Amino acid sequence: MKHFLKGAAVLVIIIIVLMVINVICNMNGIDLDSVSTGTVAAVGAMLIYDGLLKREKNKDDSK
């Protein structure tokens, strides 16, 4: 359950950041491609989640 909550938190943070970026770009007249934006969001979320898991594993191994 702990990993699910971490994954959900990472997803929420990524979505909020992307929403802010999209609003700023739309106000400046720049249209972002949804396919590339979604791909970048998914890869970014996976990398952040993987980093959180590695950091947690390193803490557990050092104890």
mmCIF file of N, CA, C and O in Angstrom:
data_model
loop_
_atom_site.group_PDB
_atom_site.id
_atom_site.type_symbol
_atom_site.label_atom_id
_atom_site.label_comp_id
_atom_site.label_asym_id
_atom_site.label_seq_id
_atom_site.Cartn_x
_atom_site.Cartn_y
_atom_site.Cartn_z
ATOM 1 N N MET A 1 0.826 -1.196 0.000
ATOM 2 C CA MET A 1 0.000 0.000 0.000
ATOM 3 C C MET A 1 0.870 1.260 0.000
ATOM 4 O O MET A 1 0.499 2.260 -0.566
ATOM 5 N N LYS A 2 2.042 1.163 0.656
ATOM 6 C CA LYS A 2 2.931 2.317 0.734
ATOM 7 C C LYS A 2 3.443 2.708 -0.658
ATOM 8 O O LYS A 2 3.519 3.896 -0.984
ATOM 9 N N HIS A 3 3.751 1.716 -1.496
ATOM 10 C CA HIS A 3 4.232 2.008 -2.846
ATOM 11 C C HIS A 3 3.117 2.611 -3.707
ATOM 12 O O HIS A 3 3.376 3.480 -4.536
ATOM 13 N N PHE A 4 1.898 2.155 -3.492
ATOM 14 C CA PHE A 4 0.766 2.706 -4.242
ATOM 15 C C PHE A 4 0.589 4.182 -3.916
ATOM 16 O O PHE A 4 0.361 5.002 -4.811
ATOM 17 N N LEU A 5 0.691 4.539 -2.644
ATOM 18 C CA LEU A 5 0.531 5.935 -2.243
ATOM 19 C C LEU A 5 1.667 6.808 -2.777
ATOM 20 O O LEU A 5 1.444 7.950 -3.182
ATOM 21 N N LYS A 6 2.895 6.275 -2.788
ATOM 22 C CA LYS A 6 4.015 7.027 -3.369
ATOM 23 C C LYS A 6 3.802 7.249 -4.863
ATOM 24 O O LYS A 6 4.057 8.331 -5.384
ATOM 25 N N GLY A 7 3.354 6.211 -5.546
ATOM 26 C CA GLY A 7 3.079 6.337 -6.974
ATOM 27 C C GLY A 7 1.981 7.349 -7.248
ATOM 28 O O GLY A 7 2.068 8.142 -8.192
ATOM 29 N N ALA A 8 0.944 7.329 -6.437
ATOM 30 C CA ALA A 8 -0.157 8.280 -6.603
ATOM 31 C C ALA A 8 0.319 9.710 -6.343
ATOM 32 O O ALA A 8 -0.074 10.639 -7.056
ATOM 33 N N ALA A 9 1.176 9.884 -5.340
ATOM 34 C CA ALA A 9 1.698 11.217 -5.041
ATOM 35 C C ALA A 9 2.553 11.743 -6.190
ATOM 36 O O ALA A 9 2.450 12.915 -6.572
ATOM 37 N N VAL A 10 3.390 10.889 -6.753
ATOM 38 C CA VAL A 10 4.217 11.297 -7.894
ATOM 39 C C VAL A 10 3.336 11.671 -9.073
ATOM 40 O O VAL A 10 3.570 12.687 -9.742
ATOM 41 N N LEU A 11 2.303 10.888 -9.316
ATOM 42 C CA LEU A 11 1.392 11.164 -10.422
ATOM 43 C C LEU A 11 0.695 12.507 -10.242
ATOM 44 O O LEU A 11 0.602 13.292 -11.192
ATOM 45 N N VAL A 12 0.234 12.788 -9.044
ATOM 46 C CA VAL A 12 -0.444 14.063 -8.780
ATOM 47 C C VAL A 12 0.505 15.235 -8.993
ATOM 48 O O VAL A 12 0.130 16.246 -9.602
ATOM 49 N N ILE A 13 1.731 15.107 -8.526
ATOM 50 C CA ILE A 13 2.706 16.188 -8.698
ATOM 51 C C ILE A 13 3.003 16.426 -10.174
ATOM 52 O O ILE A 13 3.045 17.567 -10.638
ATOM 53 N N ILE A 14 3.189 15.352 -10.938
ATOM 54 C CA ILE A 14 3.467 15.478 -12.375
ATOM 55 C C ILE A 14 2.296 16.139 -13.090
ATOM 56 O O ILE A 14 2.475 17.019 -13.944
ATOM 57 N N ILE A 15 1.076 15.732 -12.757
ATOM 58 C CA ILE A 15 -0.107 16.303 -13.405
ATOM 59 C C ILE A 15 -0.232 17.791 -13.086
ATOM 60 O O ILE A 15 -0.537 18.595 -13.975
ATOM 61 N N ILE A 16 0.002 18.182 -11.834
ATOM 62 C CA ILE A 16 -0.084 19.596 -11.467
ATOM 63 C C ILE A 16 0.955 20.413 -12.219
ATOM 64 O O ILE A 16 0.658 21.492 -12.747
ATOM 65 N N VAL A 17 2.183 19.912 -12.297
ATOM 66 C CA VAL A 17 3.239 20.633 -13.023
ATOM 67 C C VAL A 17 2.874 20.774 -14.498
ATOM 68 O O VAL A 17 3.027 21.851 -15.094
ATOM 69 N N LEU A 18 2.371 19.693 -15.105
ATOM 70 C CA LEU A 18 1.993 19.766 -16.519
ATOM 71 C C LEU A 18 0.825 20.718 -16.752
ATOM 72 O O LEU A 18 0.782 21.405 -17.778
ATOM 73 N N MET A 19 -0.116 20.772 -15.819
ATOM 74 C CA MET A 19 -1.233 21.703 -15.962
ATOM 75 C C MET A 19 -0.740 23.145 -15.925
ATOM 76 O O MET A 19 -1.189 23.980 -16.729
ATOM 77 N N VAL A 20 0.191 23.437 -15.037
ATOM 78 C CA VAL A 20 0.749 24.794 -14.956
ATOM 79 C C VAL A 20 1.493 25.135 -16.244
ATOM 80 O O VAL A 20 1.330 26.235 -16.802
ATOM 81 N N ILE A 21 2.288 24.200 -16.742
ATOM 82 C CA ILE A 21 3.019 24.430 -17.995
ATOM 83 C C ILE A 21 2.050 24.659 -19.150
ATOM 84 O O ILE A 21 2.253 25.566 -19.968
ATOM 85 N N ASN A 22 0.986 23.857 -19.230
ATOM 86 C CA ASN A 22 0.008 24.022 -20.306
ATOM 87 C C ASN A 22 -0.713 25.360 -20.222
ATOM 88 O O ASN A 22 -0.947 26.009 -21.243
ATOM 89 N N VAL A 23 -1.066 25.809 -19.024
ATOM 90 C CA VAL A 23 -1.742 27.097 -18.865
ATOM 91 C C VAL A 23 -0.827 28.226 -19.310
ATOM 92 O O VAL A 23 -1.246 29.136 -20.035
ATOM 93 N N ILE A 24 0.431 28.172 -18.892
ATOM 94 C CA ILE A 24 1.384 29.223 -19.277
ATOM 95 C C ILE A 24 1.587 29.231 -20.791
ATOM 96 O O ILE A 24 1.594 30.296 -21.420
ATOM 97 N N CYS A 25 1.732 28.056 -21.386
ATOM 98 C CA CYS A 25 1.926 27.992 -22.831
ATOM 99 C C CYS A 25 0.683 28.458 -23.581
ATOM 100 O O CYS A 25 0.794 29.159 -24.592
ATOM 101 N N ASN A 26 -0.493 28.093 -23.103
ATOM 102 C CA ASN A 26 -1.721 28.530 -23.767
ATOM 103 C C ASN A 26 -1.914 30.034 -23.668
ATOM 104 O O ASN A 26 -2.431 30.661 -24.604
ATOM 105 N N MET A 27 -1.512 30.642 -22.558
ATOM 106 C CA MET A 27 -1.634 32.093 -22.426
ATOM 107 C C MET A 27 -0.691 32.801 -23.386
ATOM 108 O O MET A 27 -0.967 33.916 -23.816
ATOM 109 N N ASN A 28 0.417 32.160 -23.744
ATOM 110 C CA ASN A 28 1.380 32.750 -24.671
ATOM 111 C C ASN A 28 1.141 32.324 -26.113
ATOM 112 O O ASN A 28 1.932 32.647 -26.993
ATOM 113 N N GLY A 29 0.080 31.560 -26.357
ATOM 114 C CA GLY A 29 -0.258 31.164 -27.717
ATOM 115 C C GLY A 29 0.504 29.962 -28.234
ATOM 116 O O GLY A 29 0.567 29.743 -29.445
ATOM 117 N N ILE A 30 1.086 29.188 -27.370
ATOM 118 C CA ILE A 30 1.842 28.005 -27.778
ATOM 119 C C ILE A 30 0.987 26.775 -27.509
ATOM 120 O O ILE A 30 0.541 26.557 -26.387
ATOM 121 N N ASP A 31 0.742 25.977 -28.536
ATOM 122 C CA ASP A 31 -0.034 24.746 -28.372
ATOM 123 C C ASP A 31 0.933 23.575 -28.236
ATOM 124 O O ASP A 31 1.794 23.357 -29.079
ATOM 125 N N LEU A 32 0.772 22.816 -27.158
ATOM 126 C CA LEU A 32 1.627 21.662 -26.922
ATOM 127 C C LEU A 32 0.971 20.409 -27.479
ATOM 128 O O LEU A 32 -0.241 20.240 -27.410
ATOM 129 N N ASP A 33 1.777 19.519 -28.033
ATOM 130 C CA ASP A 33 1.290 18.253 -28.555
ATOM 131 C C ASP A 33 0.990 17.317 -27.386
ATOM 132 O O ASP A 33 1.845 17.067 -26.538
ATOM 133 N N SER A 34 -0.241 16.802 -27.337
ATOM 134 C CA SER A 34 -0.643 15.982 -26.191
ATOM 135 C C SER A 34 0.080 14.643 -26.151
ATOM 136 O O SER A 34 0.333 14.107 -25.068
ATOM 137 N N VAL A 35 0.443 14.090 -27.304
ATOM 138 C CA VAL A 35 1.136 12.798 -27.321
ATOM 139 C C VAL A 35 2.523 12.924 -26.709
ATOM 140 O O VAL A 35 2.911 12.132 -25.839
ATOM 141 N N SER A 36 3.269 13.914 -27.136
ATOM 142 C CA SER A 36 4.621 14.076 -26.587
ATOM 143 C C SER A 36 4.579 14.510 -25.126
ATOM 144 O O SER A 36 5.407 14.080 -24.320
ATOM 145 N N THR A 37 3.625 15.347 -24.764
ATOM 146 C CA THR A 37 3.497 15.777 -23.376
ATOM 147 C C THR A 37 3.154 14.598 -22.478
ATOM 148 O O THR A 37 3.721 14.447 -21.387
ATOM 149 N N GLY A 38 2.262 13.742 -22.914
ATOM 150 C CA GLY A 38 1.891 12.560 -22.139
ATOM 151 C C GLY A 38 3.038 11.591 -21.989
ATOM 152 O O GLY A 38 3.243 10.993 -20.924
ATOM 153 N N THR A 39 3.807 11.430 -23.051
ATOM 154 C CA THR A 39 4.965 10.530 -23.000
ATOM 155 C C THR A 39 6.016 11.044 -22.030
ATOM 156 O O THR A 39 6.554 10.282 -21.216
ATOM 157 N N VAL A 40 6.294 12.327 -22.092
ATOM 158 C CA VAL A 40 7.265 12.925 -21.184
ATOM 159 C C VAL A 40 6.778 12.812 -19.743
ATOM 160 O O VAL A 40 7.564 12.515 -18.835
ATOM 161 N N ALA A 41 5.488 13.005 -19.520
ATOM 162 C CA ALA A 41 4.936 12.892 -18.167
ATOM 163 C C ALA A 41 5.070 11.468 -17.642
ATOM 164 O O ALA A 41 5.435 11.251 -16.477
ATOM 165 N N ALA A 42 4.768 10.489 -18.471
ATOM 166 C CA ALA A 42 4.852 9.091 -18.041
ATOM 167 C C ALA A 42 6.288 8.685 -17.725
ATOM 168 O O ALA A 42 6.552 8.055 -16.693
ATOM 169 N N VAL A 43 7.208 9.056 -18.583
ATOM 170 C CA VAL A 43 8.618 8.713 -18.360
ATOM 171 C C VAL A 43 9.155 9.437 -17.122
ATOM 172 O O VAL A 43 9.869 8.857 -16.304
ATOM 173 N N GLY A 44 8.793 10.701 -16.982
ATOM 174 C CA GLY A 44 9.226 11.458 -15.814
ATOM 175 C C GLY A 44 8.696 10.871 -14.514
ATOM 176 O O GLY A 44 9.413 10.763 -13.519
ATOM 177 N N ALA A 45 7.429 10.468 -14.520
ATOM 178 C CA ALA A 45 6.840 9.858 -13.321
ATOM 179 C C ALA A 45 7.534 8.542 -12.984
ATOM 180 O O ALA A 45 7.791 8.257 -11.809
ATOM 181 N N MET A 46 7.842 7.747 -14.004
ATOM 182 C CA MET A 46 8.529 6.476 -13.743
ATOM 183 C C MET A 46 9.919 6.709 -13.165
ATOM 184 O O MET A 46 10.340 6.001 -12.247
ATOM 185 N N LEU A 47 10.642 7.693 -13.689
ATOM 186 C CA LEU A 47 11.982 7.975 -13.189
ATOM 187 C C LEU A 47 11.957 8.484 -11.749
ATOM 188 O O LEU A 47 12.782 8.089 -10.927
ATOM 189 N N ILE A 48 11.004 9.358 -11.444
ATOM 190 C CA ILE A 48 10.894 9.874 -10.085
ATOM 191 C C ILE A 48 10.524 8.754 -9.124
ATOM 192 O O ILE A 48 11.101 8.621 -8.043
ATOM 193 N N TYR A 49 9.566 7.914 -9.513
ATOM 194 C CA TYR A 49 9.143 6.802 -8.666
ATOM 195 C C TYR A 49 10.286 5.815 -8.453
ATOM 196 O O TYR A 49 10.514 5.346 -7.340
ATOM 197 N N ASP A 50 11.026 5.523 -9.509
ATOM 198 C CA ASP A 50 12.167 4.614 -9.398
ATOM 199 C C ASP A 50 13.225 5.195 -8.464
ATOM 200 O O ASP A 50 13.815 4.477 -7.660
ATOM 201 N N GLY A 51 13.456 6.492 -8.549
ATOM 202 C CA GLY A 51 14.403 7.139 -7.650
ATOM 203 C C GLY A 51 13.962 7.063 -6.201
ATOM 204 O O GLY A 51 14.779 6.845 -5.301
ATOM 205 N N LEU A 52 12.665 7.234 -5.957
ATOM 206 C CA LEU A 52 12.154 7.118 -4.589
ATOM 207 C C LEU A 52 12.342 5.711 -4.051
ATOM 208 O O LEU A 52 12.718 5.520 -2.890
ATOM 209 N N LEU A 53 12.093 4.708 -4.887
ATOM 210 C CA LEU A 53 12.253 3.325 -4.442
ATOM 211 C C LEU A 53 13.716 2.986 -4.172
ATOM 212 O O LEU A 53 14.023 2.290 -3.202
ATOM 213 N N LYS A 54 14.627 3.483 -5.021
ATOM 214 C CA LYS A 54 16.049 3.218 -4.809
ATOM 215 C C LYS A 54 16.536 3.877 -3.528
ATOM 216 O O LYS A 54 17.312 3.285 -2.776
ATOM 217 N N ARG A 55 16.069 5.098 -3.263
ATOM 218 C CA ARG A 55 16.476 5.783 -2.046
ATOM 219 C C ARG A 55 15.954 5.033 -0.819
ATOM 220 O O ARG A 55 16.673 4.870 0.166
ATOM 221 N N GLU A 56 14.720 4.550 -0.890
ATOM 222 C CA GLU A 56 14.156 3.785 0.219
ATOM 223 C C GLU A 56 14.916 2.472 0.423
ATOM 224 O O GLU A 56 15.195 2.080 1.553
ATOM 225 N N LYS A 57 15.291 1.812 -0.675
ATOM 226 C CA LYS A 57 16.034 0.561 -0.576
ATOM 227 C C LYS A 57 17.411 0.802 0.030
ATOM 228 O O LYS A 57 17.873 0.016 0.853
ATOM 229 N N ASN A 58 18.073 1.894 -0.347
ATOM 230 C CA ASN A 58 19.385 2.219 0.213
ATOM 231 C C ASN A 58 19.295 2.493 1.705
ATOM 232 O O ASN A 58 20.194 2.126 2.466
ATOM 233 N N LYS A 59 18.219 3.147 2.142
ATOM 234 C CA LYS A 59 18.033 3.402 3.566
ATOM 235 C C LYS A 59 17.840 2.087 4.317
ATOM 236 O O LYS A 59 18.365 1.895 5.407
ATOM 237 N N ASP A 60 17.053 1.177 3.731
ATOM 238 C CA ASP A 60 16.798 -0.113 4.379
ATOM 239 C C ASP A 60 18.071 -0.959 4.435
ATOM 240 O O ASP A 60 18.310 -1.668 5.399
ATOM 241 N N ASP A 61 18.892 -0.908 3.386
ATOM 242 C CA ASP A 61 20.120 -1.696 3.342
ATOM 243 C C ASP A 61 21.164 -1.187 4.343
ATOM 244 O O ASP A 61 21.958 -1.950 4.876
ATOM 245 N N SER A 62 21.158 0.119 4.591
ATOM 246 C CA SER A 62 22.168 0.692 5.483
ATOM 247 C C SER A 62 21.843 0.441 6.958
ATOM 248 O O SER A 62 22.710 0.575 7.799
ATOM 249 N N LYS A 63 20.610 0.071 7.252
ATOM 250 C CA LYS A 63 20.229 -0.170 8.656
ATOM 251 C C LYS A 63 20.697 -1.476 9.162
ATOM 252 O O LYS A 63 21.071 -2.401 8.829
#
